[in-house]
Short mmCIF file of C-alpha atoms and ligand atoms in Angstrom, two decimals:
data_model
loop_
_atom_site.label_atom_id
_atom_site.label_comp_id
_atom_site.label_asym_id
_atom_site.label_seq_id
_atom_site.Cartn_x
_atom_site.Cartn_y
_atom_site.Cartn_z
CA MET A 1056 88.69 15.47 -147.48
CA ARG A 1057 88.19 18.83 -145.82
CA LEU A 1058 85.60 19.72 -148.39
CA LYS A 1059 83.75 16.44 -147.97
CA ARG A 1060 83.71 16.88 -144.21
CA ALA A 1061 82.47 20.41 -144.55
CA LEU A 1062 79.80 19.22 -146.91
CA ARG A 1063 78.72 16.46 -144.57
CA ALA A 1064 78.57 18.80 -141.59
CA THR A 1065 76.60 21.28 -143.63
CA VAL A 1066 74.09 18.65 -144.67
CA THR A 1067 73.69 17.50 -141.07
CA LEU A 1068 73.15 21.00 -139.81
CA ALA A 1069 70.84 21.83 -142.69
CA GLY A 1070 68.80 18.75 -141.77
CA ALA A 1071 68.51 20.02 -138.22
CA GLY A 1072 67.21 23.26 -139.66
CA VAL A 1073 68.48 25.42 -136.83
CA LEU A 1074 71.11 27.63 -138.40
CA THR A 1075 71.03 30.22 -141.11
CA ALA A 1076 72.91 29.56 -144.32
CA ALA A 1077 75.65 32.05 -143.43
CA MET A 1078 76.25 30.46 -140.04
CA MET A 1079 76.39 27.01 -141.61
CA VAL A 1080 79.11 28.05 -143.99
CA SER A 1081 81.28 29.52 -141.27
CA LEU A 1082 80.70 26.77 -138.71
CA ALA A 1083 80.67 23.70 -140.88
CA PRO A 1084 84.38 23.01 -141.31
CA THR A 1085 85.12 22.95 -137.60
CA ALA A 1086 81.75 21.91 -136.19
CA SER A 1087 82.72 18.29 -135.53
CA ALA A 1088 86.54 18.48 -135.39
CA GLY A 1089 87.84 17.37 -132.04
CA THR A 1090 84.55 16.01 -130.76
CA THR A 1091 84.05 12.79 -132.69
CA LEU A 1092 86.45 9.94 -133.27
CA ARG A 1093 86.09 10.16 -137.04
CA ALA A 1094 86.74 13.90 -137.27
CA SER A 1095 89.63 13.82 -134.82
CA ALA A 1096 91.26 10.85 -136.54
CA ALA A 1097 90.79 12.50 -139.95
CA GLU A 1098 92.49 15.64 -138.66
CA LYS A 1099 95.52 13.42 -138.08
CA GLY A 1100 95.29 11.74 -141.48
CA ARG A 1101 93.94 8.51 -140.00
CA TYR A 1102 90.65 6.63 -140.02
CA PHE A 1103 88.74 5.39 -136.99
CA GLY A 1104 86.68 2.30 -137.68
CA ALA A 1105 84.35 -0.25 -136.13
CA ALA A 1106 83.44 -3.84 -136.86
CA VAL A 1107 79.81 -3.96 -137.89
CA ALA A 1108 77.20 -6.69 -137.78
CA THR A 1109 74.90 -5.72 -140.65
CA GLY A 1110 71.87 -7.13 -138.79
CA LYS A 1111 72.22 -4.18 -136.40
CA LEU A 1112 72.13 -1.47 -139.06
CA SER A 1113 68.41 -1.12 -138.42
CA THR A 1114 68.92 -0.50 -134.68
CA SER A 1115 68.81 3.26 -134.28
CA THR A 1116 71.05 3.60 -131.20
CA TYR A 1117 73.66 1.48 -132.93
CA VAL A 1118 73.55 3.19 -136.29
CA ASN A 1119 73.50 6.70 -134.78
CA VAL A 1120 76.72 6.05 -132.88
CA LEU A 1121 78.26 4.29 -135.87
CA ASN A 1122 77.55 7.11 -138.31
CA ARG A 1123 78.52 9.89 -135.92
CA GLU A 1124 81.80 8.44 -134.65
CA PHE A 1125 83.31 6.17 -137.31
CA ASN A 1126 84.62 6.71 -140.83
CA SER A 1127 85.67 3.13 -141.54
CA VAL A 1128 83.88 -0.17 -141.19
CA VAL A 1129 84.74 -3.85 -141.37
CA ALA A 1130 82.27 -6.70 -141.52
CA GLU A 1131 82.37 -8.66 -138.27
CA ASN A 1132 81.40 -11.84 -140.16
CA GLU A 1133 79.78 -11.08 -143.51
CA MET A 1134 82.86 -11.14 -145.75
CA LYS A 1135 84.34 -14.34 -144.31
CA TRP A 1136 84.64 -17.51 -146.39
CA ASP A 1137 81.64 -19.31 -144.85
CA ALA A 1138 79.45 -16.26 -145.51
CA THR A 1139 80.64 -15.45 -149.04
CA GLU A 1140 80.98 -18.96 -150.52
CA PRO A 1141 78.60 -21.17 -148.55
CA GLN A 1142 78.69 -23.78 -151.31
CA GLN A 1143 81.69 -24.26 -153.53
CA GLY A 1144 81.53 -21.87 -156.48
CA ARG A 1145 78.26 -20.28 -155.27
CA PHE A 1146 78.95 -16.85 -153.92
CA SER A 1147 76.76 -14.77 -151.66
CA TYR A 1148 77.52 -11.10 -151.16
CA THR A 1149 74.31 -9.83 -149.58
CA GLY A 1150 75.77 -8.86 -146.18
CA GLY A 1151 79.03 -7.54 -147.60
CA ASP A 1152 77.28 -5.47 -150.26
CA ARG A 1153 74.95 -4.03 -147.64
CA LEU A 1154 77.87 -2.90 -145.53
CA VAL A 1155 79.67 -1.38 -148.54
CA SER A 1156 76.52 0.59 -149.45
CA HIS A 1157 76.17 1.83 -145.90
CA ALA A 1158 79.82 2.88 -145.89
CA GLN A 1159 79.55 4.67 -149.23
CA ALA A 1160 76.44 6.53 -148.14
CA ASN A 1161 78.11 7.71 -144.93
CA GLY A 1162 81.61 8.67 -146.03
CA MET A 1163 83.29 5.57 -144.61
CA SER A 1164 86.04 3.42 -146.04
CA VAL A 1165 85.82 -0.36 -145.83
CA ARG A 1166 88.34 -2.87 -144.53
CA GLY A 1167 87.77 -6.31 -146.00
CA HIS A 1168 87.95 -9.19 -143.52
CA ALA A 1169 89.06 -11.88 -144.29
CA LEU A 1170 89.84 -13.71 -147.51
CA LEU A 1171 91.54 -16.77 -146.02
CA TRP A 1172 91.49 -18.02 -142.44
CA HIS A 1173 91.63 -21.44 -140.79
CA ALA A 1174 88.39 -20.63 -138.92
CA GLN A 1175 84.92 -19.90 -140.26
CA GLN A 1176 85.55 -21.93 -143.38
CA PRO A 1177 82.47 -23.33 -145.09
CA SER A 1178 82.04 -27.01 -144.31
CA TRP A 1179 82.84 -28.03 -147.90
CA ALA A 1180 86.30 -26.44 -147.58
CA GLN A 1181 86.95 -27.88 -144.14
CA GLY A 1182 86.78 -31.32 -145.70
CA MET A 1183 89.27 -30.56 -148.49
CA SER A 1184 93.04 -30.84 -148.71
CA GLY A 1185 95.98 -30.68 -151.09
CA SER A 1186 95.72 -29.09 -154.50
CA ALA A 1187 91.91 -29.21 -154.49
CA LEU A 1188 91.87 -27.01 -151.38
CA ARG A 1189 94.68 -24.77 -152.70
CA ASN A 1190 92.80 -24.18 -155.95
CA ALA A 1191 89.52 -23.60 -154.13
CA ALA A 1192 91.20 -21.13 -151.76
CA ILE A 1193 92.88 -19.14 -154.52
CA ASN A 1194 89.66 -19.11 -156.50
CA HIS A 1195 87.90 -17.78 -153.41
CA VAL A 1196 90.44 -14.96 -153.07
CA THR A 1197 90.10 -14.08 -156.75
CA GLN A 1198 86.31 -14.14 -156.83
CA VAL A 1199 85.71 -12.19 -153.63
CA ALA A 1200 88.42 -9.59 -154.24
CA THR A 1201 87.09 -9.15 -157.79
CA HIS A 1202 83.52 -8.72 -156.60
CA PHE A 1203 84.53 -5.94 -154.20
CA ARG A 1204 87.21 -4.50 -156.50
CA GLY A 1205 87.61 -0.75 -156.07
CA LYS A 1206 85.50 -0.65 -152.90
CA ILE A 1207 87.94 -1.96 -150.30
CA TYR A 1208 90.60 0.19 -148.67
CA ALA A 1209 92.52 -2.77 -147.25
CA TRP A 1210 91.94 -6.52 -147.30
CA ASP A 1211 92.96 -8.93 -144.58
CA VAL A 1212 94.16 -11.36 -147.22
CA VAL A 1213 95.28 -13.91 -144.65
CA ASN A 1214 94.17 -13.98 -141.04
CA GLU A 1215 95.78 -15.67 -138.03
CA ALA A 1216 98.18 -18.03 -139.81
CA PHE A 1217 100.86 -18.02 -137.10
CA ALA A 1218 100.96 -20.27 -134.05
CA ASP A 1219 100.63 -19.04 -130.49
CA GLY A 1220 103.38 -19.88 -128.02
CA GLY A 1221 107.08 -19.62 -128.50
CA SER A 1222 107.68 -21.32 -131.84
CA GLY A 1223 107.30 -18.25 -134.04
CA GLY A 1224 106.14 -20.62 -136.77
CA ARG A 1225 103.00 -21.21 -138.74
CA ARG A 1226 99.80 -22.55 -137.25
CA ASP A 1227 98.84 -26.01 -138.43
CA SER A 1228 95.71 -25.89 -140.59
CA ASN A 1229 94.31 -27.44 -143.73
CA LEU A 1230 95.55 -24.36 -145.63
CA GLN A 1231 99.06 -24.61 -144.17
CA ARG A 1232 99.18 -28.26 -145.17
CA THR A 1233 98.73 -27.27 -148.83
CA GLY A 1234 102.30 -25.87 -148.68
CA ASN A 1235 104.12 -23.04 -146.94
CA ASP A 1236 103.67 -20.79 -149.97
CA TRP A 1237 99.87 -20.62 -149.55
CA ILE A 1238 100.10 -17.15 -148.01
CA GLU A 1239 102.11 -15.59 -150.82
CA ALA A 1240 99.88 -17.30 -153.40
CA ALA A 1241 96.89 -15.65 -151.72
CA PHE A 1242 98.55 -12.22 -151.76
CA ARG A 1243 99.44 -12.50 -155.44
CA ALA A 1244 95.89 -13.54 -156.33
CA ALA A 1245 94.45 -10.66 -154.30
CA ARG A 1246 96.73 -8.12 -155.99
CA ALA A 1247 95.75 -9.36 -159.44
CA ALA A 1248 92.05 -9.19 -158.55
CA ASP A 1249 92.04 -5.74 -156.91
CA PRO A 1250 95.22 -3.78 -157.56
CA GLY A 1251 93.87 -0.74 -155.71
CA ALA A 1252 93.35 -2.40 -152.32
CA LYS A 1253 96.05 -2.51 -149.69
CA LEU A 1254 96.83 -6.10 -148.86
CA CYS A 1255 97.31 -6.92 -145.17
CA TYR A 1256 98.35 -9.85 -143.04
CA ASN A 1257 96.32 -9.78 -139.80
CA ASP A 1258 96.86 -11.55 -136.46
CA TYR A 1259 96.40 -11.41 -132.66
CA ASN A 1260 98.78 -11.85 -129.70
CA THR A 1261 101.16 -9.63 -131.63
CA ASP A 1262 100.88 -6.73 -129.21
CA GLY A 1263 104.60 -6.38 -128.52
CA ILE A 1264 107.87 -7.89 -129.62
CA ASN A 1265 107.38 -11.60 -128.99
CA ALA A 1266 108.01 -14.91 -130.76
CA LYS A 1267 104.77 -14.77 -132.73
CA SER A 1268 105.14 -11.16 -133.90
CA THR A 1269 108.78 -11.87 -134.78
CA GLY A 1270 107.74 -14.85 -136.92
CA ILE A 1271 105.34 -12.56 -138.79
CA TYR A 1272 108.00 -9.85 -139.02
CA ASN A 1273 110.37 -12.34 -140.67
CA MET A 1274 107.68 -13.35 -143.16
CA VAL A 1275 106.94 -9.73 -144.09
CA ARG A 1276 110.66 -8.98 -144.49
CA ASP A 1277 110.99 -12.03 -146.73
CA PHE A 1278 107.92 -11.01 -148.78
CA LYS A 1279 109.26 -7.49 -149.27
CA SER A 1280 112.67 -8.80 -150.34
CA ARG A 1281 111.11 -11.16 -152.91
CA GLY A 1282 108.48 -8.75 -154.23
CA VAL A 1283 105.48 -10.63 -152.84
CA PRO A 1284 102.76 -7.95 -152.80
CA ILE A 1285 102.09 -7.04 -149.16
CA ASP A 1286 101.19 -3.50 -148.08
CA CYS A 1287 100.18 -3.69 -144.46
CA VAL A 1288 100.07 -5.67 -141.24
CA GLY A 1289 97.03 -5.68 -138.97
CA PHE A 1290 97.48 -5.92 -135.22
CA GLN A 1291 94.16 -7.15 -133.85
CA SER A 1292 94.87 -5.96 -130.28
CA HIS A 1293 92.31 -7.93 -128.29
CA LEU A 1294 93.77 -6.73 -125.01
CA GLY A 1295 93.55 -7.65 -121.33
CA THR A 1296 94.35 -5.47 -118.34
CA THR A 1297 97.91 -4.54 -119.29
CA LEU A 1298 99.65 -3.27 -122.42
CA ALA A 1299 103.14 -4.42 -123.41
CA GLY A 1300 105.71 -1.65 -122.96
CA ASP A 1301 107.01 -2.29 -126.47
CA TYR A 1302 103.62 -2.08 -128.22
CA GLN A 1303 104.64 1.03 -130.19
CA ALA A 1304 108.17 -0.26 -130.86
CA ASN A 1305 106.64 -3.37 -132.38
CA LEU A 1306 104.43 -1.33 -134.73
CA GLN A 1307 107.45 0.76 -135.67
CA ARG A 1308 109.69 -2.19 -136.55
CA PHE A 1309 107.06 -3.42 -139.01
CA ALA A 1310 106.62 0.08 -140.45
CA ASP A 1311 110.38 0.20 -140.94
CA LEU A 1312 110.08 -2.80 -143.27
CA GLY A 1313 108.07 -0.59 -145.63
CA VAL A 1314 104.52 -1.67 -144.82
CA ASP A 1315 101.66 0.25 -143.25
CA VAL A 1316 100.41 -0.90 -139.89
CA GLN A 1317 96.84 -0.77 -138.65
CA ILE A 1318 95.15 -1.58 -135.35
CA THR A 1319 92.41 -3.83 -136.66
CA GLU A 1320 90.23 -5.35 -133.89
CA LEU A 1321 90.88 -3.31 -130.78
CA ASP A 1322 88.97 -4.18 -127.62
CA VAL A 1323 90.17 -4.03 -124.02
CA MET A 1324 89.04 -5.89 -120.92
CA THR A 1325 87.09 -3.70 -118.54
CA GLY A 1326 88.65 -2.59 -115.26
CA GLY A 1327 90.58 0.35 -113.88
CA ASN A 1328 93.04 0.34 -116.72
CA GLN A 1329 90.68 0.15 -119.68
CA ALA A 1330 90.67 3.85 -120.53
CA ASN A 1331 94.44 4.11 -120.04
CA ILE A 1332 95.09 1.21 -122.37
CA TYR A 1333 92.77 2.60 -125.03
CA GLY A 1334 94.57 5.94 -124.77
CA ALA A 1335 98.01 4.33 -124.93
CA VAL A 1336 97.15 2.25 -128.02
CA THR A 1337 95.83 5.35 -129.77
CA ARG A 1338 98.94 7.36 -128.89
CA ALA A 1339 101.14 4.52 -130.13
CA CYS A 1340 99.39 4.47 -133.50
CA LEU A 1341 99.64 8.23 -133.89
CA ALA A 1342 103.33 8.14 -133.01
CA VAL A 1343 104.03 5.78 -135.92
CA SER A 1344 103.64 7.67 -139.18
CA ARG A 1345 102.76 4.50 -141.10
CA CYS A 1346 99.98 3.57 -138.66
CA THR A 1347 97.08 4.55 -140.88
CA GLY A 1348 94.10 3.84 -138.64
CA ILE A 1349 92.41 2.09 -135.75
CA THR A 1350 89.38 -0.20 -135.81
CA VAL A 1351 87.54 -1.28 -132.67
CA TRP A 1352 85.84 -4.68 -132.77
CA GLY A 1353 82.24 -3.54 -132.31
CA VAL A 1354 80.31 -0.41 -131.40
CA ARG A 1355 78.73 -0.87 -127.95
CA ASP A 1356 79.73 -3.20 -125.09
CA CYS A 1357 76.81 -5.45 -125.76
CA ASP A 1358 77.74 -5.80 -129.44
CA SER A 1359 81.08 -7.33 -128.50
CA TRP A 1360 82.08 -10.97 -128.97
CA ARG A 1361 83.71 -10.57 -125.53
CA GLY A 1362 80.35 -10.50 -123.76
CA SER A 1363 80.68 -9.43 -120.12
CA ASP A 1364 84.14 -7.91 -120.65
CA ASN A 1365 82.46 -4.57 -121.53
CA ALA A 1366 85.41 -4.14 -123.86
CA LEU A 1367 84.32 -1.27 -126.12
CA LEU A 1368 83.98 2.54 -126.11
CA PHE A 1369 80.19 2.89 -125.70
CA ASP A 1370 77.84 1.29 -123.22
CA CYS A 1371 74.80 -0.63 -124.38
CA ASN A 1372 72.71 2.56 -124.50
CA GLY A 1373 75.25 4.18 -126.77
CA ASN A 1374 76.69 6.44 -124.04
CA LYS A 1375 80.37 7.36 -124.24
CA LYS A 1376 82.58 5.65 -121.65
CA SER A 1377 85.76 7.06 -120.14
CA ALA A 1378 87.64 4.89 -122.64
CA PHE A 1379 86.03 7.01 -125.38
CA ASP A 1380 87.36 10.20 -123.75
CA ALA A 1381 90.83 8.67 -123.53
CA VAL A 1382 90.83 7.80 -127.24
CA LEU A 1383 89.44 11.18 -128.29
CA ASN A 1384 92.01 13.06 -126.19
CA ALA A 1385 94.81 10.95 -127.62
CA LEU A 1386 93.59 11.59 -131.16
CA ASN A 1387 93.35 15.31 -130.55
CA SER A 1388 96.86 15.56 -129.17
CA GLY A 1389 98.53 13.16 -131.62
CA THR A 1390 100.87 13.80 -134.50
CA PRO A 1391 99.44 14.33 -137.99
CA ILE A 1392 100.89 12.22 -140.79
CA PRO A 1393 103.32 14.49 -142.64
CA THR A 1394 101.74 15.54 -145.90
CA THR A 1395 103.47 15.86 -149.23
CA PRO A 1396 103.90 19.53 -150.18
CA PRO A 1397 101.69 20.30 -153.19
CA PRO A 1398 103.56 20.46 -156.50
CA ASN A 1399 104.39 23.97 -157.62
CA PRO A 1400 102.88 24.35 -161.10
CA THR A 1401 105.20 27.22 -162.08
CA THR A 1402 108.34 25.12 -161.58
CA PRO A 1403 109.18 22.78 -164.43
CA PRO A 1404 109.30 19.17 -163.33
CA PRO A 1405 112.80 18.35 -162.12
CA GLY A 1406 114.71 15.42 -163.59
CA GLN A 1407 114.91 12.21 -161.62
CA VAL A 1408 115.58 13.60 -158.14
CA GLY A 1409 115.65 11.37 -155.10
CA CYS A 1410 113.83 8.55 -156.87
CA SER A 1411 113.69 6.82 -160.20
CA ALA A 1412 110.77 5.48 -162.18
CA SER A 1413 110.35 2.95 -164.94
CA VAL A 1414 107.25 1.99 -166.83
CA SER A 1415 105.96 -1.15 -168.47
CA VAL A 1416 102.99 -0.98 -170.81
CA ASN A 1417 100.55 -3.67 -171.74
CA SER A 1418 98.58 -2.46 -174.75
CA TRP A 1419 95.86 -3.55 -177.08
CA THR A 1420 94.16 -1.83 -180.01
CA GLY A 1421 92.80 1.41 -178.61
CA GLY A 1422 93.91 1.02 -175.02
CA PHE A 1423 96.62 0.18 -172.53
CA VAL A 1424 97.51 -0.45 -168.91
CA ALA A 1425 100.76 1.05 -167.66
CA THR A 1426 102.53 -0.08 -164.50
CA VAL A 1427 105.07 2.35 -163.09
CA LYS A 1428 107.74 1.26 -160.65
CA VAL A 1429 109.06 3.96 -158.32
CA THR A 1430 112.34 3.30 -156.54
CA ALA A 1431 113.46 5.57 -153.70
CA GLY A 1432 116.96 7.01 -153.81
CA SER A 1433 119.49 6.78 -151.02
CA ALA A 1434 117.66 9.29 -148.80
CA GLY A 1435 114.28 7.58 -149.01
CA THR A 1436 111.16 9.65 -149.76
CA ARG A 1437 108.50 11.50 -147.81
CA GLY A 1438 106.45 11.77 -150.98
CA TRP A 1439 107.03 11.52 -154.71
CA ASN A 1440 105.58 12.40 -158.06
CA VAL A 1441 106.10 11.04 -161.54
CA ASN A 1442 105.62 13.10 -164.69
CA LEU A 1443 104.82 11.44 -167.97
CA THR A 1444 103.97 12.90 -171.34
CA LEU A 1445 101.35 10.87 -173.18
CA PRO A 1446 101.39 10.74 -176.97
CA SER A 1447 98.74 12.82 -178.65
CA GLY A 1448 95.35 11.09 -178.66
CA ALA A 1449 96.12 9.07 -175.50
CA SER A 1450 94.30 9.75 -172.23
CA VAL A 1451 94.21 8.34 -168.72
CA THR A 1452 90.87 6.83 -167.69
CA ASN A 1453 91.69 5.20 -164.36
CA THR A 1454 94.59 5.34 -161.89
CA TRP A 1455 95.43 3.17 -158.88
CA SER A 1456 97.91 3.67 -156.03
CA ALA A 1457 98.57 7.27 -157.17
CA THR A 1458 96.59 10.43 -157.93
CA ALA A 1459 96.71 11.78 -161.47
CA SER A 1460 96.60 15.47 -162.25
CA GLY A 1461 95.58 15.92 -165.86
CA SER A 1462 94.54 13.10 -168.16
CA SER A 1463 96.30 13.85 -171.43
CA GLY A 1464 99.52 15.47 -172.58
CA SER A 1465 101.75 16.02 -169.55
CA VAL A 1466 100.28 14.10 -166.60
CA ARG A 1467 101.60 14.22 -163.07
CA PHE A 1468 101.05 11.23 -160.77
CA THR A 1469 101.47 11.90 -157.05
CA ASN A 1470 101.74 9.29 -154.31
CA VAL A 1471 98.67 8.47 -152.26
CA SER A 1472 98.82 8.60 -148.45
CA TYR A 1473 100.06 5.06 -147.97
CA ASN A 1474 102.89 4.85 -150.50
CA GLY A 1475 104.57 8.25 -150.24
CA GLN A 1476 107.08 7.28 -147.61
CA LEU A 1477 109.69 4.91 -148.96
CA ALA A 1478 112.85 3.69 -147.28
CA PRO A 1479 116.11 4.07 -149.24
CA GLY A 1480 115.95 1.74 -152.23
CA GLN A 1481 112.38 0.71 -151.51
CA VAL A 1482 110.14 0.08 -154.49
CA THR A 1483 106.45 0.80 -154.91
CA GLU A 1484 104.18 0.54 -157.91
CA PHE A 1485 101.23 2.43 -159.26
CA GLY A 1486 99.32 2.03 -162.45
CA PHE A 1487 96.92 3.62 -164.83
CA GLN A 1488 94.69 2.62 -167.65
CA GLY A 1489 94.14 4.67 -170.75
CA ASN A 1490 92.66 5.04 -174.18
CA GLY A 1491 94.78 5.41 -177.28
CA SER A 1492 98.32 4.18 -177.51
CA ALA A 1493 101.14 4.71 -175.03
CA THR A 1494 104.41 4.35 -176.87
CA GLY A 1495 107.68 5.91 -175.81
CA LEU A 1496 106.68 6.90 -172.27
CA THR A 1497 109.56 8.38 -170.26
CA PRO A 1498 108.67 8.72 -166.59
CA ILE A 1499 110.46 11.41 -164.56
CA CYS A 1500 110.42 10.86 -160.82
CA ALA A 1501 110.90 13.54 -158.16
CA ALA A 1502 110.95 12.88 -154.43
CA SER A 1503 110.26 15.26 -151.60
O1 G2I B 2434 87.09 -13.88 -132.19
C1 G2I B 2434 87.23 -12.50 -132.33
C2 G2I B 2434 87.84 -12.12 -133.65
C3 G2I B 2434 89.28 -12.63 -133.72
N1 G2I B 2434 89.91 -12.22 -134.96
C4 G2I B 2434 89.21 -12.54 -136.17
C5 G2I B 2434 87.75 -12.08 -136.10
O2 G2I B 2434 87.08 -12.49 -137.26
C6 G2I B 2434 87.07 -12.62 -134.87
O3 G2I B 2434 85.71 -12.20 -134.90
C7 G2I B 2434 84.76 -13.06 -134.35
C8 G2I B 2434 83.40 -12.40 -134.43
O4 G2I B 2434 83.40 -11.25 -133.65
C9 G2I B 2434 82.33 -13.36 -133.93
O5 G2I B 2434 81.03 -12.82 -134.18
O6 G2I B 2434 84.77 -14.26 -135.06
C10 G2I B 2434 83.88 -15.21 -134.48
C11 G2I B 2434 84.05 -16.54 -135.16
O7 G2I B 2434 85.33 -17.04 -135.02
C12 G2I B 2434 82.46 -14.71 -134.60
O8 G2I B 2434 81.56 -15.58 -133.94
C13 G2I B 2434 80.66 -16.24 -134.76
C14 G2I B 2434 80.05 -17.37 -133.94
O9 G2I B 2434 81.11 -18.25 -133.55
C15 G2I B 2434 79.08 -18.13 -134.77
O10 G2I B 2434 78.46 -19.10 -133.99
C16 G2I B 2434 78.05 -17.17 -135.35
O11 G2I B 2434 77.22 -17.86 -136.26
O12 G2I B 2434 79.64 -15.38 -135.20
C17 G2I B 2434 78.76 -16.03 -136.09
C18 G2I B 2434 77.79 -15.00 -136.68
O13 G2I B 2434 77.09 -14.35 -135.66
#
């Protein structure tokens, strides 16, 4: 990360052509730290993102602010069901692909939004029900998540499925009427299609401990207890002129279930309190170690779906507002995510310490996929690694949800940022693909 940032800063400065090579080398690593949202968030192990309308990527004011300040993007509309499957079985990825390319060219990760939602369904789906709709919906999840496989940091698998008001229950919709299990079916299909993406449930009016957020909390707890694959919860945070006093406590109670939390669509009504609320939301995220990033729902005020609310961080000319300063200050004074100490190569790998691991292998002639289950011991983990010795001739070609060091012989897999912290007894999985055969693997887990 540090190297990439340094590289990017160097390229930018080189393009400006104002500094000598020696100055560039010494200035590059710190040139942007603390002055842009993306650099300041990255210093704290988080991302700072914006919702993007791809039609605006050719507007220079817009794209300049986007590229300078943000290191994550989400499509405001282009990855939704009506955009990606306008006719049943005919998929269109033009807008989504364009955004992914822009992100890749500018060092940004991509949130995927949204695989299933009661709104913005194509008209053919709106008219369907029962098993025909269920099958069409699951096929949609599979096709879209497969198309973007490996390119999405986190998917909003299901968006806004809970009712407003005091019931704490599900929202009525054509999808809900296919059966209460439609959400878990969607998560399972998404995991199968893109095992490397974090899978999120995303909703609004969940900005504190209330009936709606508690209904979602109960669903996530149930999913975790039954092994339904869910990794994160998105809190949209379309906010008015006040912020609930228990905003951070609400994020924390979800994190304590063993999922990441993300602020996914932040915007705040204008007025005296706007900057304060932006600052408070940012501080709340940074105070929760499993809050992995913040996305604002648009770049400039006039890009916002909220029209005259002037709800964003930049005015229509791309100038920074006081809300921007509040966010930047909060990022710069926030808590970094604790990092896993690097493994010491001179120490032999300890036996199963603080965690245990088991492996299941699915093999074919010449290749295999291994899935490794890591279970935290009674103290929980801040990070973990798993050592495995591959038989001679076998090698790792691809790893997900962990980082591999080495590819043959003794290979060490270390947690990635989002699955290092496990509660006591909590289980997480990672996997790898390889060539050759993988018989007799004995994983050895060590927690830090
Ligand atoms: O409503 C705000 C957000 C609430 N959470 C889910 C988000 O996906 C949602 O985003 C908004 C977009 O910002 C709007 O841009 O979702 C709206 C649709 O529910 C989007 O508006 C739609 C208009 O309704 C359509 O008429 C228009 O064709 O944008 C479309 C594309 O410009």
